[in-house]
PDB file of C-alpha atoms in Angstrom:
ATOM      1  CA  MET A 148      15.654   1.756 -25.952  1.00  0.00           C
ATOM      2  CA  GLY A 149      16.766  -1.745 -26.786  1.00  0.00           C
ATOM      3  CA  ASP A 150      15.386  -5.140 -25.863  1.00  0.00           C
ATOM      4  CA  ASN A 151      12.704  -5.300 -23.153  1.00  0.00           C
ATOM      5  CA  SER A 152      13.752  -8.729 -21.894  1.00  0.00           C
ATOM      6  CA  PHE A 153      15.831  -9.263 -18.772  1.00  0.00           C
ATOM      7  CA  GLN A 154      17.907 -12.425 -18.434  1.00  0.00           C
ATOM      8  CA  SER A 155      20.337 -12.051 -15.579  1.00  0.00           C
ATOM      9  CA  TYR A 156      20.664  -9.936 -12.479  1.00  0.00           C
ATOM     10  CA  ALA A 157      22.899 -11.632  -9.915  1.00  0.00           C
ATOM     11  CA  ARG A 158      25.862 -13.912 -10.368  1.00  0.00           C
ATOM     12  CA  ASN A 159      24.876 -17.495 -11.250  1.00  0.00           C
ATOM     13  CA  PHE A 160      21.251 -16.424 -11.730  1.00  0.00           C
ATOM     14  CA  ASN A 161      19.899 -17.143 -15.194  1.00  0.00           C
ATOM     15  CA  SER A 162      16.617 -18.981 -15.416  1.00  0.00           C
ATOM     16  CA  GLY A 163      15.589 -17.685 -18.810  1.00  0.00           C
ATOM     17  CA  PRO A 164      14.234 -14.391 -20.098  1.00  0.00           C
ATOM     18  CA  VAL A 165      11.561 -12.458 -18.257  1.00  0.00           C
ATOM     19  CA  THR A 166       9.756 -10.130 -20.639  1.00  0.00           C
ATOM     20  CA  PHE A 167       8.471  -6.790 -19.479  1.00  0.00           C
ATOM     21  CA  ALA A 168       6.415  -5.181 -22.180  1.00  0.00           C
ATOM     22  CA  PHE A 169       5.204  -2.053 -20.404  1.00  0.00           C
ATOM     23  CA  TYR A 170       8.246  -0.847 -18.466  1.00  0.00           C
ATOM     24  CA  GLY A 171       8.678   2.859 -19.126  1.00  0.00           C
ATOM     25  CA  ASN A 172       5.573   2.937 -21.272  1.00  0.00           C
ATOM     26  CA  SER A 173       2.319   4.695 -20.608  1.00  0.00           C
ATOM     27  CA  PHE A 174      -1.005   3.605 -19.179  1.00  0.00           C
ATOM     28  CA  ASN A 175      -1.485  -0.165 -19.172  1.00  0.00           C
ATOM     29  CA  HIS A 176      -3.981  -1.354 -21.722  1.00  0.00           C
ATOM     30  CA  GLY A 177      -7.518  -2.078 -20.566  1.00  0.00           C
ATOM     31  CA  ASN A 178     -10.399  -0.342 -18.878  1.00  0.00           C
ATOM     32  CA  ALA A 179      -9.130   2.896 -17.350  1.00  0.00           C
ATOM     33  CA  THR A 180     -12.463   4.278 -16.220  1.00  0.00           C
ATOM     34  CA  ILE A 181     -12.099   5.773 -12.746  1.00  0.00           C
ATOM     35  CA  LYS A 182     -14.830   4.154 -10.649  1.00  0.00           C
ATOM     36  CA  ASP A 183     -15.009   2.240  -7.383  1.00  0.00           C
ATOM     37  CA  CYS A 184     -12.572  -0.624  -7.312  1.00  0.00           C
ATOM     38  CA  CYS A 185     -10.801  -2.781  -4.780  1.00  0.00           C
ATOM     39  CA  PRO A 186      -7.033  -2.415  -5.261  1.00  0.00           C
ATOM     40  CA  CYS A 187      -6.204  -4.824  -2.487  1.00  0.00           C
ATOM     41  CA  PRO A 188      -4.465  -8.157  -3.098  1.00  0.00           C
ATOM     42  CA  ARG A 189      -6.126 -11.477  -2.345  1.00  0.00           C
ATOM     43  CA  TYR A 190      -3.458 -13.535  -0.734  1.00  0.00           C
ATOM     44  CA  ILE A 191      -4.652 -15.121   2.495  1.00  0.00           C
ATOM     45  CA  ASN A 192      -5.745 -18.733   2.950  1.00  0.00           C
ATOM     46  CA  ALA A 193      -9.239 -18.975   4.410  1.00  0.00           C
ATOM     47  CA  ASN A 194      -8.225 -22.001   6.466  1.00  0.00           C
ATOM     48  CA  SER A 195      -5.690 -20.092   8.569  1.00  0.00           C
ATOM     49  CA  SER A 196      -5.995 -20.460  12.338  1.00  0.00           C
ATOM     50  CA  ASN A 197      -7.742 -17.714  14.328  1.00  0.00           C
ATOM     51  CA  SER A 198      -7.497 -16.520  17.918  1.00  0.00           C
ATOM     52  CA  ILE A 199      -9.708 -14.152  19.940  1.00  0.00           C
ATOM     53  CA  LEU A 200      -8.919 -10.587  20.988  1.00  0.00           C
ATOM     54  CA  ASP A 201      -9.932  -9.119  24.359  1.00  0.00           C
ATOM     55  CA  ASN A 202     -12.874  -7.381  22.708  1.00  0.00           C
ATOM     56  CA  GLY A 203     -14.140 -10.694  21.332  1.00  0.00           C
ATOM     57  CA  SER A 204     -13.109 -10.118  17.719  1.00  0.00           C
ATOM     58  CA  SER A 205     -11.182 -12.696  15.776  1.00  0.00           C
ATOM     59  CA  VAL A 206      -7.575 -12.179  14.713  1.00  0.00           C
ATOM     60  CA  ASN A 207      -5.561 -14.392  12.408  1.00  0.00           C
ATOM     61  CA  ARG A 208      -2.277 -15.618  13.861  1.00  0.00           C
ATOM     62  CA  TRP A 209      -0.551 -15.453  10.489  1.00  0.00           C
ATOM     63  CA  VAL A 210      -1.325 -11.793   9.812  1.00  0.00           C
ATOM     64  CA  GLU A 211       1.407  -9.481  11.089  1.00  0.00           C
ATOM     65  CA  SER A 212       0.417  -7.552  14.216  1.00  0.00           C
ATOM     66  CA  GLY A 213      -0.457  -3.955  13.439  1.00  0.00           C
ATOM     67  CA  LYS A 214      -0.631  -4.508   9.678  1.00  0.00           C
ATOM     68  CA  PHE A 215      -4.299  -3.481   9.623  1.00  0.00           C
ATOM     69  CA  PHE A 216      -6.236  -1.397  12.134  1.00  0.00           C
ATOM     70  CA  ARG A 217      -9.441   0.607  12.632  1.00  0.00           C
ATOM     71  CA  LYS A 218      -9.737   4.367  12.155  1.00  0.00           C
ATOM     72  CA  SER A 219     -10.682   4.761  15.826  1.00  0.00           C
ATOM     73  CA  MET A 220      -7.142   3.728  16.786  1.00  0.00           C
ATOM     74  CA  LEU A 221      -5.663   6.881  15.236  1.00  0.00           C
ATOM     75  CA  LYS A 222      -6.169   8.977  18.357  1.00  0.00           C
ATOM     76  CA  GLU A 223      -3.528  11.013  20.159  1.00  0.00           C
ATOM     77  CA  GLY A 224      -2.250   9.082  23.177  1.00  0.00           C
ATOM     78  CA  ASN A 225      -3.387   5.696  21.899  1.00  0.00           C
ATOM     79  CA  VAL A 226      -0.848   2.844  21.972  1.00  0.00           C
ATOM     80  CA  MET A 227      -0.663   0.423  19.052  1.00  0.00           C
ATOM     81  CA  VAL A 228       1.715  -2.017  17.405  1.00  0.00           C
ATOM     82  CA  MET A 229       3.616  -0.654  14.422  1.00  0.00           C
ATOM     83  CA  PRO A 230       4.128  -3.319  11.729  1.00  0.00           C
ATOM     84  CA  ASP A 231       7.373  -3.767   9.841  1.00  0.00           C
ATOM     85  CA  ILE A 232       7.374  -0.785   7.462  1.00  0.00           C
ATOM     86  CA  LYS A 233      10.793  -1.487   5.967  1.00  0.00           C
ATOM     87  CA  ASP A 234      11.294  -2.655   2.404  1.00  0.00           C
ATOM     88  CA  ARG A 235      11.473  -6.426   2.213  1.00  0.00           C
ATOM     89  CA  ILE A 236      13.978  -8.204   0.013  1.00  0.00           C
ATOM     90  CA  PRO A 237      12.722 -11.534  -1.321  1.00  0.00           C
ATOM     91  CA  LYS A 238      14.730 -14.705  -0.988  1.00  0.00           C
ATOM     92  CA  SER A 239      14.331 -15.523  -4.659  1.00  0.00           C
ATOM     93  CA  MET A 240      15.448 -13.086  -7.352  1.00  0.00           C
ATOM     94  CA  GLU A 241      13.434 -14.987  -9.917  1.00  0.00           C
ATOM     95  CA  HIS A 242      10.305 -14.662  -7.766  1.00  0.00           C
ATOM     96  CA  MET A 243      10.928 -10.919  -7.487  1.00  0.00           C
ATOM     97  CA  LEU A 244      11.160 -10.435 -11.242  1.00  0.00           C
ATOM     98  CA  VAL A 245       8.177 -12.600 -12.088  1.00  0.00           C
ATOM     99  CA  ASN A 246       5.971 -10.822  -9.544  1.00  0.00           C
ATOM    100  CA  ALA A 247       6.912  -7.356 -10.798  1.00  0.00           C
ATOM    101  CA  VAL A 248       6.326  -8.285 -14.422  1.00  0.00           C
ATOM    102  CA  ALA A 249       3.013  -9.996 -13.702  1.00  0.00           C
ATOM    103  CA  GLU A 250       1.647  -7.058 -11.702  1.00  0.00           C
ATOM    104  CA  CYS A 251       2.629  -4.477 -14.285  1.00  0.00           C
ATOM    105  CA  GLU A 252       1.450  -6.435 -17.317  1.00  0.00           C
ATOM    106  CA  ARG A 253      -1.888  -7.664 -15.957  1.00  0.00           C
ATOM    107  CA  ALA A 254      -4.959  -6.020 -17.438  1.00  0.00           C
ATOM    108  CA  PRO A 255      -6.624  -3.463 -15.158  1.00  0.00           C
ATOM    109  CA  SER A 256      -9.620  -4.666 -13.191  1.00  0.00           C
ATOM    110  CA  LEU A 257     -13.000  -3.179 -14.031  1.00  0.00           C
ATOM    111  CA  GLY A 258     -12.879   0.469 -13.028  1.00  0.00           C
ATOM    112  CA  GLU A 259      -9.212   0.339 -12.059  1.00  0.00           C
ATOM    113  CA  ALA A 260      -6.698   2.945 -13.179  1.00  0.00           C
ATOM    114  CA  LYS A 261      -3.096   1.823 -12.843  1.00  0.00           C
ATOM    115  CA  ARG A 262       0.329   2.404 -14.317  1.00  0.00           C
ATOM    116  CA  CYS A 263       3.856   1.154 -13.775  1.00  0.00           C
ATOM    117  CA  VAL A 264       6.316   4.021 -14.012  1.00  0.00           C
ATOM    118  CA  GLY A 265      10.074   4.171 -14.290  1.00  0.00           C
ATOM    119  CA  SER A 266      10.637   7.815 -13.395  1.00  0.00           C
ATOM    120  CA  VAL A 267       9.388  10.524 -11.061  1.00  0.00           C
ATOM    121  CA  GLU A 268       8.165  12.473 -14.080  1.00  0.00           C
ATOM    122  CA  ASP A 269       5.941   9.589 -15.189  1.00  0.00           C
ATOM    123  CA  MET A 270       4.616   9.234 -11.643  1.00  0.00           C
ATOM    124  CA  ILE A 271       3.670  12.916 -11.542  1.00  0.00           C
ATOM    125  CA  ASP A 272       1.997  12.623 -14.951  1.00  0.00           C
ATOM    126  CA  PHE A 273      -0.184   9.767 -13.718  1.00  0.00           C
ATOM    127  CA  ALA A 274      -1.108  11.556 -10.484  1.00  0.00           C
ATOM    128  CA  VAL A 275      -2.067  14.683 -12.436  1.00  0.00           C
ATOM    129  CA  LEU A 276      -4.063  12.630 -14.946  1.00  0.00           C
ATOM    130  CA  VAL A 277      -6.151  11.100 -12.161  1.00  0.00           C
ATOM    131  CA  LEU A 278      -6.320  13.898  -9.566  1.00  0.00           C
ATOM    132  CA  GLY A 279      -5.801  17.102 -11.528  1.00  0.00           C
ATOM    133  CA  HIS A 280      -2.935  19.585 -11.498  1.00  0.00           C
ATOM    134  CA  ASN A 281      -3.099  20.637  -7.835  1.00  0.00           C
ATOM    135  CA  VAL A 282      -1.438  17.587  -6.243  1.00  0.00           C
ATOM    136  CA  VAL A 283       0.889  16.924  -3.324  1.00  0.00           C
ATOM    137  CA  VAL A 284       2.828  13.806  -2.344  1.00  0.00           C
ATOM    138  CA  ARG A 285       3.395  12.435   1.163  1.00  0.00           C
ATOM    139  CA  SER A 286       5.265   9.456   2.570  1.00  0.00           C
ATOM    140  CA  THR A 287       6.231   7.915   5.897  1.00  0.00           C
ATOM    141  CA  LYS A 288       9.505   9.650   6.772  1.00  0.00           C
ATOM    142  CA  LYS A 289      11.514   6.837   8.395  1.00  0.00           C
ATOM    143  CA  VAL A 290      11.276   3.229   9.536  1.00  0.00           C
ATOM    144  CA  ASN A 291      11.651   4.123  13.228  1.00  0.00           C
ATOM    145  CA  GLY A 292       9.118   2.292  15.360  1.00  0.00           C
ATOM    146  CA  SER A 293       8.889  -0.743  13.093  1.00  0.00           C
ATOM    147  CA  LYS A 294       7.706  -3.883  14.917  1.00  0.00           C
ATOM    148  CA  GLN A 295       7.374  -1.997  18.226  1.00  0.00           C
ATOM    149  CA  ASN A 296       4.619  -0.669  20.445  1.00  0.00           C
ATOM    150  CA  VAL A 297       4.360   3.044  19.714  1.00  0.00           C
ATOM    151  CA  MET A 298       2.203   5.925  20.901  1.00  0.00           C
ATOM    152  CA  ILE A 299       0.109   7.970  18.519  1.00  0.00           C
ATOM    153  CA  GLY A 300       0.872  11.690  18.630  1.00  0.00           C
ATOM    154  CA  SER A 301      -0.716  14.478  16.601  1.00  0.00           C
ATOM    155  CA  VAL A 302      -3.132  13.262  13.896  1.00  0.00           C
ATOM    156  CA  LYS A 303      -3.970  15.451  10.873  1.00  0.00           C
ATOM    157  CA  GLY A 304      -6.650  14.498   8.368  1.00  0.00           C
ATOM    158  CA  ILE A 305      -5.673  15.259   4.768  1.00  0.00           C
ATOM    159  CA  ASN A 306      -8.174  17.321   2.744  1.00  0.00           C
ATOM    160  CA  GLY A 307      -9.773  18.370   6.013  1.00  0.00           C
ATOM    161  CA  GLY A 308     -10.219  14.780   7.121  1.00  0.00           C
ATOM    162  CA  GLU A 309     -12.975  14.322   4.544  1.00  0.00           C
ATOM    163  CA  VAL A 310     -13.457  11.418   2.148  1.00  0.00           C
ATOM    164  CA  THR A 311     -11.008  11.850  -0.711  1.00  0.00           C
ATOM    165  CA  THR A 312      -9.284  10.020  -3.536  1.00  0.00           C
ATOM    166  CA  LEU A 313      -5.682   8.910  -3.659  1.00  0.00           C
ATOM    167  CA  VAL A 314      -3.022   7.765  -6.059  1.00  0.00           C
ATOM    168  CA  SER A 315      -0.898   5.229  -4.222  1.00  0.00           C
ATOM    169  CA  CYS A 316       2.553   4.355  -5.582  1.00  0.00           C
ATOM    170  CA  HIS A 317       4.453   1.310  -4.349  1.00  0.00           C
ATOM    171  CA  GLN A 318       8.095   0.645  -5.160  1.00  0.00           C
ATOM    172  CA  MET A 319       8.461  -2.670  -6.964  1.00  0.00           C
ATOM    173  CA  LEU A 320      11.444  -4.935  -6.401  1.00  0.00           C
ATOM    174  CA  TYR A 321      13.127  -4.812  -9.788  1.00  0.00           C
ATOM    175  CA  PRO A 322      16.670  -4.194 -11.089  1.00  0.00           C
ATOM    176  CA  TYR A 323      15.665  -0.700 -12.196  1.00  0.00           C
ATOM    177  CA  LEU A 324      13.577   2.061 -10.622  1.00  0.00           C
ATOM    178  CA  LEU A 325       9.981   0.905 -10.879  1.00  0.00           C
ATOM    179  CA  TYR A 326       6.810   2.019  -9.115  1.00  0.00           C
ATOM    180  CA  TYR A 327       3.330   0.534  -9.360  1.00  0.00           C
ATOM    181  CA  CYS A 328       0.761   3.330  -9.071  1.00  0.00           C
ATOM    182  CA  HIS A 329      -2.998   2.969  -8.833  1.00  0.00           C
ATOM    183  CA  TYR A 330      -6.080   5.029  -8.103  1.00  0.00           C
ATOM    184  CA  VAL A 331      -7.757   4.417  -4.736  1.00  0.00           C
ATOM    185  CA  PRO A 332     -11.270   5.892  -4.249  1.00  0.00           C
ATOM    186  CA  LYS A 333     -13.266   6.649  -1.095  1.00  0.00           C
ATOM    187  CA  VAL A 334     -10.494   6.866   1.465  1.00  0.00           C
ATOM    188  CA  LYS A 335      -9.425   9.036   4.366  1.00  0.00           C
ATOM    189  CA  VAL A 336      -5.724   9.868   4.618  1.00  0.00           C
ATOM    190  CA  TYR A 337      -3.883  10.939   7.754  1.00  0.00           C
ATOM    191  CA  GLU A 338      -0.490  12.317   8.727  1.00  0.00           C
ATOM    192  CA  VAL A 339       0.476  10.963  12.138  1.00  0.00           C
ATOM    193  CA  ASP A 340       3.282  11.760  14.564  1.00  0.00           C
ATOM    194  CA  ILE A 341       4.622   8.492  15.987  1.00  0.00           C
ATOM    195  CA  LEU A 342       6.035   8.719  19.514  1.00  0.00           C
ATOM    196  CA  ASP A 343       8.337   6.602  21.638  1.00  0.00           C
ATOM    197  CA  MET A 344       6.361   4.764  24.317  1.00  0.00           C
ATOM    198  CA  GLU A 345       8.651   5.717  27.198  1.00  0.00           C
ATOM    199  CA  SER A 346      10.009   9.173  26.413  1.00  0.00           C
ATOM    200  CA  LYS A 347       6.985  10.357  24.382  1.00  0.00           C
ATOM    201  CA  ALA A 348       9.515  11.842  21.945  1.00  0.00           C
ATOM    202  CA  LYS A 349       8.609  11.959  18.265  1.00  0.00           C
ATOM    203  CA  ILE A 350      10.448   9.183  16.413  1.00  0.00           C
ATOM    204  CA  ASN A 351       8.639   9.151  13.073  1.00  0.00           C
ATOM    205  CA  HIS A 352       6.028  10.892  10.954  1.00  0.00           C
ATOM    206  CA  GLY A 353       3.770   8.407   9.227  1.00  0.00           C
ATOM    207  CA  VAL A 354       1.075   8.384   6.580  1.00  0.00           C
ATOM    208  CA  ALA A 355      -1.963   6.172   7.135  1.00  0.00           C
ATOM    209  CA  ILE A 356      -4.859   5.420   4.802  1.00  0.00           C
ATOM    210  CA  CYS A 357      -8.332   4.171   5.713  1.00  0.00           C
ATOM    211  CA  HIS A 358     -10.354   2.408   3.005  1.00  0.00           C
ATOM    212  CA  LEU A 359     -13.993   3.243   3.719  1.00  0.00           C
ATOM    213  CA  ASN A 360     -15.759   1.037   1.176  1.00  0.00           C
ATOM    214  CA  THR A 361     -14.647  -2.574   1.569  1.00  0.00           C
ATOM    215  CA  SER A 362     -17.812  -4.164   0.196  1.00  0.00           C
ATOM    216  CA  ALA A 363     -16.075  -5.506  -2.927  1.00  0.00           C
ATOM    217  CA  TRP A 364     -13.046  -6.942  -1.109  1.00  0.00           C
ATOM    218  CA  ASP A 365     -12.374 -10.649  -0.940  1.00  0.00           C
ATOM    219  CA  PRO A 366     -13.827 -12.136   2.289  1.00  0.00           C
ATOM    220  CA  LYS A 367     -10.494 -13.933   2.732  1.00  0.00           C
ATOM    221  CA  HIS A 368      -8.517 -10.681   2.650  1.00  0.00           C
ATOM    222  CA  ALA A 369      -5.950 -10.507   5.447  1.00  0.00           C
ATOM    223  CA  ALA A 370      -7.571  -7.381   6.878  1.00  0.00           C
ATOM    224  CA  PHE A 371     -10.805  -9.205   7.694  1.00  0.00           C
ATOM    225  CA  LEU A 372      -8.920 -12.114   9.206  1.00  0.00           C
ATOM    226  CA  ALA A 373      -6.887  -9.715  11.336  1.00  0.00           C
ATOM    227  CA  LEU A 374      -9.795  -7.529  12.438  1.00  0.00           C
ATOM    228  CA  GLY A 375     -12.476 -10.191  12.659  1.00  0.00           C
ATOM    229  CA  SER A 376     -14.975  -8.800  10.170  1.00  0.00           C
ATOM    230  CA  SER A 377     -16.224  -9.116   6.606  1.00  0.00           C
ATOM    231  CA  PRO A 378     -16.550  -7.026   3.415  1.00  0.00           C
ATOM    232  CA  GLY A 379     -18.580  -3.855   3.761  1.00  0.00           C
ATOM    233  CA  GLN A 380     -18.869  -4.096   7.549  1.00  0.00           C
ATOM    234  CA  ILE A 381     -15.825  -2.027   8.571  1.00  0.00           C
ATOM    235  CA  GLU A 382     -13.287   0.410   7.244  1.00  0.00           C
ATOM    236  CA  VAL A 383      -9.715  -0.903   6.963  1.00  0.00           C
ATOM    237  CA  CYS A 384      -6.650   1.213   7.727  1.00  0.00           C
ATOM    238  CA  HIS A 385      -2.941   0.618   7.188  1.00  0.00           C
ATOM    239  CA  TRP A 386       0.343   2.513   7.172  1.00  0.00           C
ATOM    240  CA  PHE A 387       2.287   3.546   4.110  1.00  0.00           C
ATOM    241  CA  HIS A 388       5.582   1.670   4.193  1.00  0.00           C
ATOM    242  CA  GLU A 389       9.082   2.835   3.412  1.00  0.00           C
ATOM    243  CA  ASN A 390       9.416   4.148  -0.160  1.00  0.00           C
ATOM    244  CA  GLU A 391       5.651   4.210  -0.782  1.00  0.00           C
ATOM    245  CA  MET A 392       4.067   7.486  -1.903  1.00  0.00           C
ATOM    246  CA  ALA A 393       0.584   8.890  -1.323  1.00  0.00           C
ATOM    247  CA  TRP A 394      -0.611  11.480  -3.849  1.00  0.00           C
ATOM    248  CA  THR A 395      -3.678  13.601  -3.041  1.00  0.00           C
ATOM    249  CA  THR A 396      -5.097  16.929  -4.086  1.00  0.00           C
ATOM    250  CA  ALA A 397      -3.498  19.764  -2.140  1.00  0.00           C
ATOM    251  CA  ASP A 398      -5.333  21.096   0.923  1.00  0.00           C
TER     252      ASP A 398
END
């Protein structure tokens, strides 16, 4: 397959080689036991400024509105803010490459199952390895409604709305097709019709996930700053963004 290093992507960009040892390869080395784990990043400063919601809970000003929400908000007729669900292009190409390489090459956390894949076939293989052969994939259909107030339409719980497991695949910003996939335990997954506030017409069909066990999450996680809580006290829900895929066992 040739050299695994990558030296230049855009014109006038060449800051040295960025190695990528596992691209296109199989399961990342490390502990692949499928147990409870927290797949969520730890990226929020604890000193960020907070404000108070009408219900008395604290919300961090620097966390995007609608990025995290409670399961109780997924009710037909409810109005909520839709976050920006579009892919985001970084300002720095070097930063993009370094982040992708670091995430794919890091050793799995205790109990974490993860893989970076460069093809749909490899993604299916990983989903089948974790969930079994009877799998189905879902994704948010469009970006309509991004950064707007929207109305929740029909809500369907996946796997009968019961607690389930999920393989979540996120497209990485990289010069080639690359997805970061990982196993997410103890979740509820929903398909949701997203409606225009005024006309009540359907403008999107989204996929939302609710993490039920947050006891191992970092107290400084953005979700707790946004929702005014702490690890293990609440479930945390969020939308699947553009080009993200949610694999579950078939209903």
